[in-house]
Amino acid sequence: MFEIQPMDPERYREQTRRSTLIIVAILALSCIILASISIALFGTPEGNNFRWNLGGVLAGLLLTIAIVRGYCWQQPWMAPAIYGFRLKRNLMKVTNIMHQVEAGVAADDPTAMRVLRFYHLGVTQMYRLDGNSSALSDMVRQIDEHRERMLAQGLSPEQQALDPAWLSIVSERWGSAKK
């Protein structure tokens, strides 16, 4: 289950910039070092060493992926970037079945209404974290209308968590909804 966590947008952007720079530095160093080693071991002084250079760069990319997933992923300085990644991934899961969610909301399905409310809260946070206030202002009316509709049905508008089972339920109930 994914839960929306309170986060300061300025601090989030600062920390994600820092983690991005660290990963870019790891990528650059590993690509340069492995390309140089590859050329030194297998290249020729007069020949075309493009394939050895490319092979070293690709090996550097794979090494960077392994370092990020194996070591960096558990570091505290990566937590905001990982949270942002997970938030966007869960929002994409909802987006992928949005036509079914909307069909369920139109029929006053409580599960679909909870999913849409989570989506609205998640998108609101994502836009704030990314500093995209113009896109958020375009959705305010829709978000407020859905919140009022939930309140009128006695549903809590505090949907800070997304239960993956809700997505399955909505897909099953409203799977025949047209896009």
Short mmCIF file of N, CA and C in Angstrom, two decimals:
data_model
loop_
_atom_site.label_atom_id
_atom_site.label_comp_id
_atom_site.label_asym_id
_atom_site.label_seq_id
_atom_site.Cartn_x
_atom_site.Cartn_y
_atom_site.Cartn_z
N MET A 1 0.85 -1.17 0.00
CA MET A 1 0.00 0.00 0.00
C MET A 1 0.90 1.24 0.00
N PHE A 2 0.62 2.16 -0.88
CA PHE A 2 1.39 3.40 -0.96
C PHE A 2 0.64 4.49 -0.20
N GLU A 3 1.38 5.26 0.59
CA GLU A 3 0.79 6.36 1.34
C GLU A 3 1.46 7.68 0.98
N ILE A 4 0.64 8.71 0.82
CA ILE A 4 1.15 10.06 0.57
C ILE A 4 1.76 10.58 1.87
N GLN A 5 2.99 11.03 1.80
CA GLN A 5 3.70 11.55 2.97
C GLN A 5 3.81 13.06 2.86
N PRO A 6 3.68 13.78 3.97
CA PRO A 6 3.89 15.23 3.91
C PRO A 6 5.36 15.52 3.58
N MET A 7 5.58 16.48 2.70
CA MET A 7 6.93 16.79 2.28
C MET A 7 7.01 18.25 1.85
N ASP A 8 8.06 18.92 2.28
CA ASP A 8 8.29 20.30 1.90
C ASP A 8 8.81 20.35 0.46
N PRO A 9 8.12 21.06 -0.44
CA PRO A 9 8.53 21.08 -1.85
C PRO A 9 9.95 21.61 -2.07
N GLU A 10 10.34 22.64 -1.34
CA GLU A 10 11.69 23.20 -1.53
C GLU A 10 12.75 22.19 -1.12
N ARG A 11 12.53 21.57 0.01
CA ARG A 11 13.49 20.56 0.50
C ARG A 11 13.51 19.36 -0.45
N TYR A 12 12.36 18.96 -0.95
CA TYR A 12 12.28 17.85 -1.90
C TYR A 12 13.11 18.15 -3.14
N ARG A 13 12.90 19.33 -3.72
CA ARG A 13 13.64 19.68 -4.93
C ARG A 13 15.14 19.76 -4.67
N GLU A 14 15.51 20.30 -3.52
CA GLU A 14 16.93 20.40 -3.16
C GLU A 14 17.55 19.00 -3.05
N GLN A 15 16.87 18.11 -2.35
CA GLN A 15 17.41 16.77 -2.15
C GLN A 15 17.42 15.94 -3.43
N THR A 16 16.41 16.10 -4.28
CA THR A 16 16.40 15.34 -5.53
C THR A 16 17.44 15.86 -6.49
N ARG A 17 17.70 17.17 -6.48
CA ARG A 17 18.80 17.70 -7.31
C ARG A 17 20.13 17.11 -6.86
N ARG A 18 20.31 17.05 -5.54
CA ARG A 18 21.56 16.50 -4.99
C ARG A 18 21.72 15.04 -5.39
N SER A 19 20.68 14.23 -5.21
CA SER A 19 20.79 12.82 -5.55
C SER A 19 21.00 12.63 -7.06
N THR A 20 20.38 13.47 -7.87
CA THR A 20 20.57 13.40 -9.31
C THR A 20 22.02 13.70 -9.68
N LEU A 21 22.59 14.72 -9.08
CA LEU A 21 23.99 15.05 -9.36
C LEU A 21 24.93 13.92 -8.94
N ILE A 22 24.65 13.29 -7.82
CA ILE A 22 25.48 12.17 -7.37
C ILE A 22 25.40 11.02 -8.38
N ILE A 23 24.22 10.71 -8.83
CA ILE A 23 24.05 9.61 -9.79
C ILE A 23 24.69 9.95 -11.13
N VAL A 24 24.57 11.19 -11.57
CA VAL A 24 25.20 11.62 -12.82
C VAL A 24 26.72 11.51 -12.70
N ALA A 25 27.25 11.88 -11.54
CA ALA A 25 28.70 11.78 -11.33
C ALA A 25 29.14 10.32 -11.35
N ILE A 26 28.38 9.44 -10.72
CA ILE A 26 28.71 8.01 -10.74
C ILE A 26 28.67 7.49 -12.17
N LEU A 27 27.64 7.89 -12.92
CA LEU A 27 27.51 7.46 -14.32
C LEU A 27 28.70 7.94 -15.14
N ALA A 28 29.02 9.22 -15.03
CA ALA A 28 30.12 9.78 -15.83
C ALA A 28 31.43 9.09 -15.50
N LEU A 29 31.73 8.95 -14.22
CA LEU A 29 32.99 8.31 -13.82
C LEU A 29 33.07 6.86 -14.26
N SER A 30 32.00 6.11 -14.06
CA SER A 30 32.04 4.70 -14.44
C SER A 30 32.16 4.54 -15.96
N CYS A 31 31.48 5.38 -16.72
CA CYS A 31 31.57 5.29 -18.18
C CYS A 31 32.97 5.66 -18.66
N ILE A 32 33.52 6.72 -18.14
CA ILE A 32 34.86 7.16 -18.56
C ILE A 32 35.91 6.11 -18.18
N ILE A 33 35.85 5.64 -16.95
CA ILE A 33 36.84 4.66 -16.48
C ILE A 33 36.73 3.35 -17.25
N LEU A 34 35.52 2.83 -17.40
CA LEU A 34 35.37 1.55 -18.10
C LEU A 34 35.65 1.66 -19.59
N ALA A 35 35.33 2.79 -20.21
CA ALA A 35 35.66 2.98 -21.62
C ALA A 35 37.18 3.05 -21.79
N SER A 36 37.86 3.74 -20.88
CA SER A 36 39.32 3.83 -20.95
C SER A 36 39.97 2.47 -20.74
N ILE A 37 39.47 1.71 -19.78
CA ILE A 37 40.01 0.37 -19.53
C ILE A 37 39.77 -0.53 -20.74
N SER A 38 38.60 -0.45 -21.31
CA SER A 38 38.26 -1.27 -22.48
C SER A 38 39.19 -0.97 -23.65
N ILE A 39 39.42 0.30 -23.91
CA ILE A 39 40.31 0.70 -25.01
C ILE A 39 41.74 0.27 -24.70
N ALA A 40 42.16 0.45 -23.45
CA ALA A 40 43.54 0.08 -23.07
C ALA A 40 43.75 -1.43 -23.21
N LEU A 41 42.77 -2.23 -22.87
CA LEU A 41 42.92 -3.68 -22.93
C LEU A 41 42.73 -4.26 -24.33
N PHE A 42 41.77 -3.73 -25.07
CA PHE A 42 41.41 -4.37 -26.34
C PHE A 42 41.64 -3.50 -27.58
N GLY A 43 41.84 -2.21 -27.39
CA GLY A 43 41.97 -1.30 -28.53
C GLY A 43 43.36 -1.33 -29.15
N THR A 44 43.46 -0.67 -30.29
CA THR A 44 44.76 -0.54 -30.98
C THR A 44 45.08 0.94 -31.12
N PRO A 45 46.35 1.28 -31.04
CA PRO A 45 46.73 2.69 -31.12
C PRO A 45 46.33 3.34 -32.45
N GLU A 46 46.40 2.62 -33.55
CA GLU A 46 46.10 3.22 -34.86
C GLU A 46 44.68 2.93 -35.32
N GLY A 47 44.01 2.00 -34.69
CA GLY A 47 42.72 1.53 -35.18
C GLY A 47 41.54 2.32 -34.67
N ASN A 48 40.39 1.92 -35.17
CA ASN A 48 39.13 2.51 -34.75
C ASN A 48 38.68 1.79 -33.48
N ASN A 49 38.63 2.50 -32.38
CA ASN A 49 38.29 1.91 -31.09
C ASN A 49 36.86 2.23 -30.66
N PHE A 50 36.04 2.60 -31.63
CA PHE A 50 34.66 2.99 -31.31
C PHE A 50 33.93 1.88 -30.55
N ARG A 51 34.02 0.65 -31.05
CA ARG A 51 33.27 -0.43 -30.41
C ARG A 51 33.75 -0.68 -28.98
N TRP A 52 35.05 -0.53 -28.72
CA TRP A 52 35.57 -0.72 -27.36
C TRP A 52 35.14 0.43 -26.46
N ASN A 53 35.12 1.61 -27.04
CA ASN A 53 34.65 2.79 -26.29
C ASN A 53 33.17 2.62 -25.93
N LEU A 54 32.38 2.25 -26.93
CA LEU A 54 30.95 2.03 -26.71
C LEU A 54 30.71 0.91 -25.70
N GLY A 55 31.45 -0.15 -25.82
CA GLY A 55 31.32 -1.26 -24.87
C GLY A 55 31.63 -0.83 -23.44
N GLY A 56 32.65 0.00 -23.28
CA GLY A 56 32.99 0.52 -21.95
C GLY A 56 31.90 1.43 -21.41
N VAL A 57 31.33 2.25 -22.28
CA VAL A 57 30.24 3.14 -21.85
C VAL A 57 29.02 2.33 -21.43
N LEU A 58 28.66 1.32 -22.21
CA LEU A 58 27.52 0.47 -21.86
C LEU A 58 27.79 -0.29 -20.55
N ALA A 59 29.02 -0.76 -20.37
CA ALA A 59 29.37 -1.42 -19.11
C ALA A 59 29.27 -0.43 -17.95
N GLY A 60 29.67 0.81 -18.19
CA GLY A 60 29.55 1.85 -17.17
C GLY A 60 28.10 2.13 -16.81
N LEU A 61 27.24 2.12 -17.81
CA LEU A 61 25.81 2.32 -17.56
C LEU A 61 25.25 1.17 -16.71
N LEU A 62 25.60 -0.05 -17.07
CA LEU A 62 25.13 -1.20 -16.30
C LEU A 62 25.68 -1.18 -14.87
N LEU A 63 26.94 -0.79 -14.72
CA LEU A 63 27.53 -0.69 -13.39
C LEU A 63 26.81 0.38 -12.56
N THR A 64 26.50 1.50 -13.20
CA THR A 64 25.78 2.57 -12.50
C THR A 64 24.41 2.10 -12.04
N ILE A 65 23.70 1.40 -12.89
CA ILE A 65 22.39 0.86 -12.52
C ILE A 65 22.53 -0.07 -11.32
N ALA A 66 23.54 -0.92 -11.34
CA ALA A 66 23.76 -1.85 -10.23
C ALA A 66 24.10 -1.09 -8.94
N ILE A 67 24.92 -0.07 -9.04
CA ILE A 67 25.29 0.72 -7.86
C ILE A 67 24.07 1.45 -7.30
N VAL A 68 23.28 2.05 -8.18
CA VAL A 68 22.10 2.79 -7.73
C VAL A 68 21.10 1.84 -7.06
N ARG A 69 20.81 0.72 -7.71
CA ARG A 69 19.83 -0.21 -7.14
C ARG A 69 20.36 -0.97 -5.92
N GLY A 70 21.65 -1.30 -5.93
CA GLY A 70 22.20 -2.10 -4.86
C GLY A 70 22.68 -1.31 -3.65
N TYR A 71 23.14 -0.10 -3.87
CA TYR A 71 23.69 0.68 -2.77
C TYR A 71 22.93 1.98 -2.51
N CYS A 72 22.82 2.79 -3.53
CA CYS A 72 22.23 4.13 -3.36
C CYS A 72 20.77 4.09 -2.93
N TRP A 73 20.03 3.10 -3.43
CA TRP A 73 18.59 3.00 -3.16
C TRP A 73 18.28 2.98 -1.66
N GLN A 74 19.21 2.44 -0.85
CA GLN A 74 18.99 2.35 0.59
C GLN A 74 19.51 3.56 1.36
N GLN A 75 20.13 4.50 0.69
CA GLN A 75 20.73 5.65 1.37
C GLN A 75 19.67 6.70 1.69
N PRO A 76 19.79 7.37 2.84
CA PRO A 76 18.80 8.39 3.23
C PRO A 76 18.71 9.55 2.24
N TRP A 77 19.81 9.89 1.59
CA TRP A 77 19.78 11.01 0.65
C TRP A 77 19.00 10.69 -0.62
N MET A 78 18.66 9.42 -0.84
CA MET A 78 17.87 9.02 -2.01
C MET A 78 16.37 8.95 -1.69
N ALA A 79 16.01 9.03 -0.41
CA ALA A 79 14.61 8.83 -0.01
C ALA A 79 13.63 9.75 -0.73
N PRO A 80 13.90 11.07 -0.85
CA PRO A 80 12.94 11.92 -1.58
C PRO A 80 12.78 11.52 -3.05
N ALA A 81 13.86 11.17 -3.71
CA ALA A 81 13.77 10.77 -5.12
C ALA A 81 12.99 9.47 -5.27
N ILE A 82 13.22 8.54 -4.35
CA ILE A 82 12.50 7.27 -4.38
C ILE A 82 11.02 7.50 -4.10
N TYR A 83 10.72 8.37 -3.15
CA TYR A 83 9.32 8.69 -2.85
C TYR A 83 8.65 9.30 -4.09
N GLY A 84 9.31 10.25 -4.74
CA GLY A 84 8.75 10.87 -5.95
C GLY A 84 8.52 9.84 -7.05
N PHE A 85 9.47 8.92 -7.20
CA PHE A 85 9.34 7.86 -8.19
C PHE A 85 8.13 6.98 -7.88
N ARG A 86 8.00 6.58 -6.61
CA ARG A 86 6.88 5.73 -6.20
C ARG A 86 5.54 6.46 -6.34
N LEU A 87 5.52 7.75 -5.99
CA LEU A 87 4.29 8.53 -6.13
C LEU A 87 3.86 8.57 -7.59
N LYS A 88 4.78 8.90 -8.46
CA LYS A 88 4.45 8.98 -9.89
C LYS A 88 4.05 7.62 -10.45
N ARG A 89 4.70 6.58 -9.98
CA ARG A 89 4.36 5.24 -10.45
C ARG A 89 2.93 4.85 -10.03
N ASN A 90 2.55 5.16 -8.80
CA ASN A 90 1.19 4.85 -8.34
C ASN A 90 0.15 5.72 -9.04
N LEU A 91 0.49 6.97 -9.31
CA LEU A 91 -0.44 7.82 -10.07
C LEU A 91 -0.61 7.27 -11.48
N MET A 92 0.45 6.73 -12.06
CA MET A 92 0.36 6.16 -13.40
C MET A 92 -0.53 4.92 -13.40
N LYS A 93 -0.49 4.15 -12.33
CA LYS A 93 -1.37 2.98 -12.22
C LYS A 93 -2.84 3.41 -12.28
N VAL A 94 -3.14 4.51 -11.62
CA VAL A 94 -4.52 5.03 -11.65
C VAL A 94 -4.82 5.58 -13.04
N THR A 95 -3.88 6.32 -13.60
CA THR A 95 -4.09 6.90 -14.94
C THR A 95 -4.37 5.81 -15.96
N ASN A 96 -3.71 4.68 -15.82
CA ASN A 96 -3.89 3.58 -16.78
C ASN A 96 -5.31 3.01 -16.77
N ILE A 97 -6.03 3.17 -15.68
CA ILE A 97 -7.42 2.69 -15.63
C ILE A 97 -8.39 3.86 -15.40
N MET A 98 -7.97 5.06 -15.74
CA MET A 98 -8.78 6.24 -15.44
C MET A 98 -10.17 6.17 -16.06
N HIS A 99 -10.30 5.65 -17.27
CA HIS A 99 -11.64 5.56 -17.87
C HIS A 99 -12.56 4.66 -17.04
N GLN A 100 -11.99 3.63 -16.41
CA GLN A 100 -12.78 2.76 -15.55
C GLN A 100 -13.10 3.45 -14.23
N VAL A 101 -12.13 4.19 -13.71
CA VAL A 101 -12.35 4.96 -12.48
C VAL A 101 -13.47 5.97 -12.69
N GLU A 102 -13.41 6.69 -13.80
CA GLU A 102 -14.42 7.71 -14.09
C GLU A 102 -15.80 7.08 -14.27
N ALA A 103 -15.85 5.90 -14.89
CA ALA A 103 -17.14 5.21 -15.04
C ALA A 103 -17.69 4.83 -13.67
N GLY A 104 -16.83 4.36 -12.80
CA GLY A 104 -17.25 4.02 -11.44
C GLY A 104 -17.69 5.23 -10.65
N VAL A 105 -16.98 6.34 -10.79
CA VAL A 105 -17.35 7.58 -10.09
C VAL A 105 -18.71 8.07 -10.60
N ALA A 106 -18.94 7.96 -11.90
CA ALA A 106 -20.22 8.38 -12.46
C ALA A 106 -21.37 7.56 -11.89
N ALA A 107 -21.07 6.30 -11.51
CA ALA A 107 -22.10 5.43 -10.94
C ALA A 107 -22.06 5.45 -9.41
N ASP A 108 -21.34 6.39 -8.83
CA ASP A 108 -21.23 6.54 -7.37
C ASP A 108 -20.64 5.32 -6.66
N ASP A 109 -19.72 4.63 -7.32
CA ASP A 109 -19.02 3.50 -6.71
C ASP A 109 -18.04 4.04 -5.67
N PRO A 110 -18.20 3.65 -4.39
CA PRO A 110 -17.32 4.18 -3.34
C PRO A 110 -15.83 3.88 -3.56
N THR A 111 -15.53 2.69 -4.08
CA THR A 111 -14.13 2.34 -4.32
C THR A 111 -13.53 3.24 -5.40
N ALA A 112 -14.25 3.44 -6.47
CA ALA A 112 -13.77 4.31 -7.55
C ALA A 112 -13.63 5.74 -7.05
N MET A 113 -14.54 6.17 -6.20
CA MET A 113 -14.46 7.52 -5.66
C MET A 113 -13.22 7.68 -4.78
N ARG A 114 -12.88 6.66 -4.01
CA ARG A 114 -11.67 6.70 -3.17
C ARG A 114 -10.41 6.74 -4.04
N VAL A 115 -10.42 5.94 -5.10
CA VAL A 115 -9.26 5.92 -6.01
C VAL A 115 -9.07 7.29 -6.65
N LEU A 116 -10.17 7.89 -7.12
CA LEU A 116 -10.06 9.21 -7.74
C LEU A 116 -9.60 10.26 -6.73
N ARG A 117 -10.07 10.17 -5.50
CA ARG A 117 -9.64 11.13 -4.47
C ARG A 117 -8.15 10.97 -4.18
N PHE A 118 -7.69 9.72 -4.06
CA PHE A 118 -6.25 9.49 -3.88
C PHE A 118 -5.49 10.11 -5.06
N TYR A 119 -5.99 9.88 -6.26
CA TYR A 119 -5.34 10.42 -7.46
C TYR A 119 -5.25 11.94 -7.37
N HIS A 120 -6.34 12.58 -7.00
CA HIS A 120 -6.34 14.05 -6.89
C HIS A 120 -5.33 14.52 -5.84
N LEU A 121 -5.32 13.86 -4.69
CA LEU A 121 -4.37 14.25 -3.63
C LEU A 121 -2.93 13.99 -4.07
N GLY A 122 -2.70 12.87 -4.73
CA GLY A 122 -1.36 12.55 -5.22
C GLY A 122 -0.87 13.50 -6.29
N VAL A 123 -1.75 13.82 -7.25
CA VAL A 123 -1.39 14.76 -8.31
C VAL A 123 -1.13 16.14 -7.72
N THR A 124 -1.94 16.53 -6.76
CA THR A 124 -1.73 17.82 -6.09
C THR A 124 -0.35 17.86 -5.46
N GLN A 125 0.00 16.81 -4.74
CA GLN A 125 1.33 16.79 -4.13
C GLN A 125 2.44 16.76 -5.18
N MET A 126 2.26 15.96 -6.21
CA MET A 126 3.28 15.86 -7.25
C MET A 126 3.53 17.22 -7.91
N TYR A 127 2.45 17.92 -8.25
CA TYR A 127 2.60 19.24 -8.87
C TYR A 127 3.29 20.22 -7.92
N ARG A 128 2.95 20.14 -6.64
CA ARG A 128 3.60 21.03 -5.67
C ARG A 128 5.07 20.70 -5.51
N LEU A 129 5.39 19.42 -5.44
CA LEU A 129 6.78 19.01 -5.30
C LEU A 129 7.60 19.42 -6.53
N ASP A 130 6.99 19.29 -7.70
CA ASP A 130 7.68 19.65 -8.94
C ASP A 130 7.63 21.14 -9.24
N GLY A 131 6.87 21.90 -8.44
CA GLY A 131 6.76 23.34 -8.66
C GLY A 131 5.93 23.70 -9.88
N ASN A 132 4.92 22.91 -10.19
CA ASN A 132 4.09 23.10 -11.37
C ASN A 132 2.71 23.60 -10.95
N SER A 133 2.64 24.84 -10.49
CA SER A 133 1.39 25.37 -9.96
C SER A 133 0.36 25.66 -11.06
N SER A 134 0.80 25.91 -12.28
CA SER A 134 -0.17 26.20 -13.34
C SER A 134 -1.00 24.97 -13.69
N ALA A 135 -0.39 23.80 -13.74
CA ALA A 135 -1.15 22.58 -14.03
C ALA A 135 -2.11 22.27 -12.89
N LEU A 136 -1.68 22.55 -11.67
CA LEU A 136 -2.54 22.31 -10.51
C LEU A 136 -3.75 23.23 -10.53
N SER A 137 -3.57 24.48 -10.90
CA SER A 137 -4.69 25.42 -10.91
C SER A 137 -5.76 25.01 -11.92
N ASP A 138 -5.37 24.27 -12.96
CA ASP A 138 -6.34 23.80 -13.95
C ASP A 138 -7.26 22.72 -13.38
N MET A 139 -6.82 22.04 -12.32
CA MET A 139 -7.58 20.92 -11.77
C MET A 139 -8.38 21.27 -10.51
N VAL A 140 -8.20 22.45 -9.96
CA VAL A 140 -8.78 22.79 -8.66
C VAL A 140 -10.29 22.60 -8.63
N ARG A 141 -10.98 23.06 -9.64
CA ARG A 141 -12.44 22.95 -9.66
C ARG A 141 -12.88 21.48 -9.64
N GLN A 142 -12.27 20.68 -10.48
CA GLN A 142 -12.59 19.25 -10.55
C GLN A 142 -12.30 18.56 -9.21
N ILE A 143 -11.19 18.88 -8.60
CA ILE A 143 -10.82 18.29 -7.31
C ILE A 143 -11.83 18.68 -6.24
N ASP A 144 -12.19 19.96 -6.20
CA ASP A 144 -13.15 20.43 -5.20
C ASP A 144 -14.54 19.81 -5.40
N GLU A 145 -14.98 19.69 -6.64
CA GLU A 145 -16.28 19.09 -6.92
C GLU A 145 -16.32 17.63 -6.47
N HIS A 146 -15.24 16.91 -6.75
CA HIS A 146 -15.20 15.50 -6.35
C HIS A 146 -15.18 15.37 -4.82
N ARG A 147 -14.45 16.24 -4.15
CA ARG A 147 -14.39 16.23 -2.69
C ARG A 147 -15.79 16.45 -2.11
N GLU A 148 -16.52 17.43 -2.63
CA GLU A 148 -17.88 17.71 -2.16
C GLU A 148 -18.81 16.53 -2.41
N ARG A 149 -18.64 15.88 -3.55
CA ARG A 149 -19.46 14.72 -3.88
C ARG A 149 -19.19 13.58 -2.89
N MET A 150 -17.94 13.40 -2.51
CA MET A 150 -17.60 12.36 -1.52
C MET A 150 -18.23 12.69 -0.17
N LEU A 151 -18.13 13.94 0.24
CA LEU A 151 -18.72 14.36 1.51
C LEU A 151 -20.23 14.15 1.51
N ALA A 152 -20.88 14.45 0.39
CA ALA A 152 -22.32 14.29 0.29
C ALA A 152 -22.72 12.81 0.42
N GLN A 153 -21.84 11.90 0.04
CA GLN A 153 -22.13 10.47 0.14
C GLN A 153 -21.63 9.88 1.46
N GLY A 154 -21.07 10.72 2.31
CA GLY A 154 -20.59 10.23 3.60
C GLY A 154 -19.24 9.54 3.54
N LEU A 155 -18.49 9.75 2.46
CA LEU A 155 -17.16 9.15 2.33
C LEU A 155 -16.10 10.13 2.81
N SER A 156 -15.09 9.63 3.45
CA SER A 156 -14.00 10.48 3.93
C SER A 156 -13.14 10.96 2.76
N PRO A 157 -12.90 12.27 2.67
CA PRO A 157 -12.06 12.77 1.59
C PRO A 157 -10.56 12.59 1.88
N GLU A 158 -10.24 12.07 3.05
CA GLU A 158 -8.84 11.85 3.42
C GLU A 158 -8.38 10.48 2.91
N GLN A 159 -8.00 10.43 1.67
CA GLN A 159 -7.55 9.19 1.03
C GLN A 159 -6.05 9.29 0.76
N GLN A 160 -5.27 9.24 1.82
CA GLN A 160 -3.82 9.40 1.72
C GLN A 160 -3.12 8.12 1.28
N ALA A 161 -3.85 7.02 1.19
CA ALA A 161 -3.25 5.73 0.82
C ALA A 161 -3.98 5.14 -0.37
N LEU A 162 -3.23 4.39 -1.16
CA LEU A 162 -3.81 3.68 -2.31
C LEU A 162 -3.61 2.18 -2.07
N ASP A 163 -4.72 1.50 -1.91
CA ASP A 163 -4.69 0.05 -1.74
C ASP A 163 -4.71 -0.56 -3.15
N PRO A 164 -3.72 -1.36 -3.50
CA PRO A 164 -3.70 -1.97 -4.84
C PRO A 164 -4.96 -2.79 -5.13
N ALA A 165 -5.59 -3.31 -4.09
CA ALA A 165 -6.83 -4.08 -4.29
C ALA A 165 -7.93 -3.20 -4.88
N TRP A 166 -7.92 -1.91 -4.55
CA TRP A 166 -8.93 -0.99 -5.10
C TRP A 166 -8.83 -0.93 -6.61
N LEU A 167 -7.60 -0.91 -7.13
CA LEU A 167 -7.42 -0.84 -8.58
C LEU A 167 -7.98 -2.09 -9.24
N SER A 168 -7.77 -3.24 -8.62
CA SER A 168 -8.31 -4.49 -9.17
C SER A 168 -9.84 -4.47 -9.14
N ILE A 169 -10.39 -4.00 -8.03
CA ILE A 169 -11.85 -3.95 -7.88
C ILE A 169 -12.46 -3.05 -8.95
N VAL A 170 -11.88 -1.86 -9.11
CA VAL A 170 -12.40 -0.93 -10.11
C VAL A 170 -12.27 -1.50 -11.51
N SER A 171 -11.13 -2.13 -11.81
CA SER A 171 -10.93 -2.73 -13.14
C SER A 171 -11.94 -3.83 -13.40
N GLU A 172 -12.21 -4.66 -12.39
CA GLU A 172 -13.18 -5.75 -12.55
C GLU A 172 -14.60 -5.22 -12.73
N ARG A 173 -14.97 -4.26 -11.88
CA ARG A 173 -16.35 -3.75 -11.93
C ARG A 173 -16.61 -2.93 -13.19
N TRP A 174 -15.65 -2.15 -13.59
CA TRP A 174 -15.87 -1.18 -14.65
C TRP A 174 -14.98 -1.44 -15.87
N GLY A 175 -14.48 -2.66 -15.99
CA GLY A 175 -13.59 -3.03 -17.10
C GLY A 175 -14.20 -2.89 -18.47
N SER A 176 -15.50 -2.95 -18.57
CA SER A 176 -16.14 -2.82 -19.87
C SER A 176 -16.40 -1.37 -20.25
N ALA A 177 -16.00 -0.44 -19.38
CA ALA A 177 -16.22 1.00 -19.67
C ALA A 177 -15.38 1.39 -20.88
N LYS A 178 -15.95 2.16 -21.73
CA LYS A 178 -15.25 2.62 -22.95
C LYS A 178 -14.36 3.81 -22.62
N LYS A 179 -13.25 3.88 -23.36
CA LYS A 179 -12.31 5.00 -23.16
C LYS A 179 -12.89 6.30 -23.65
#
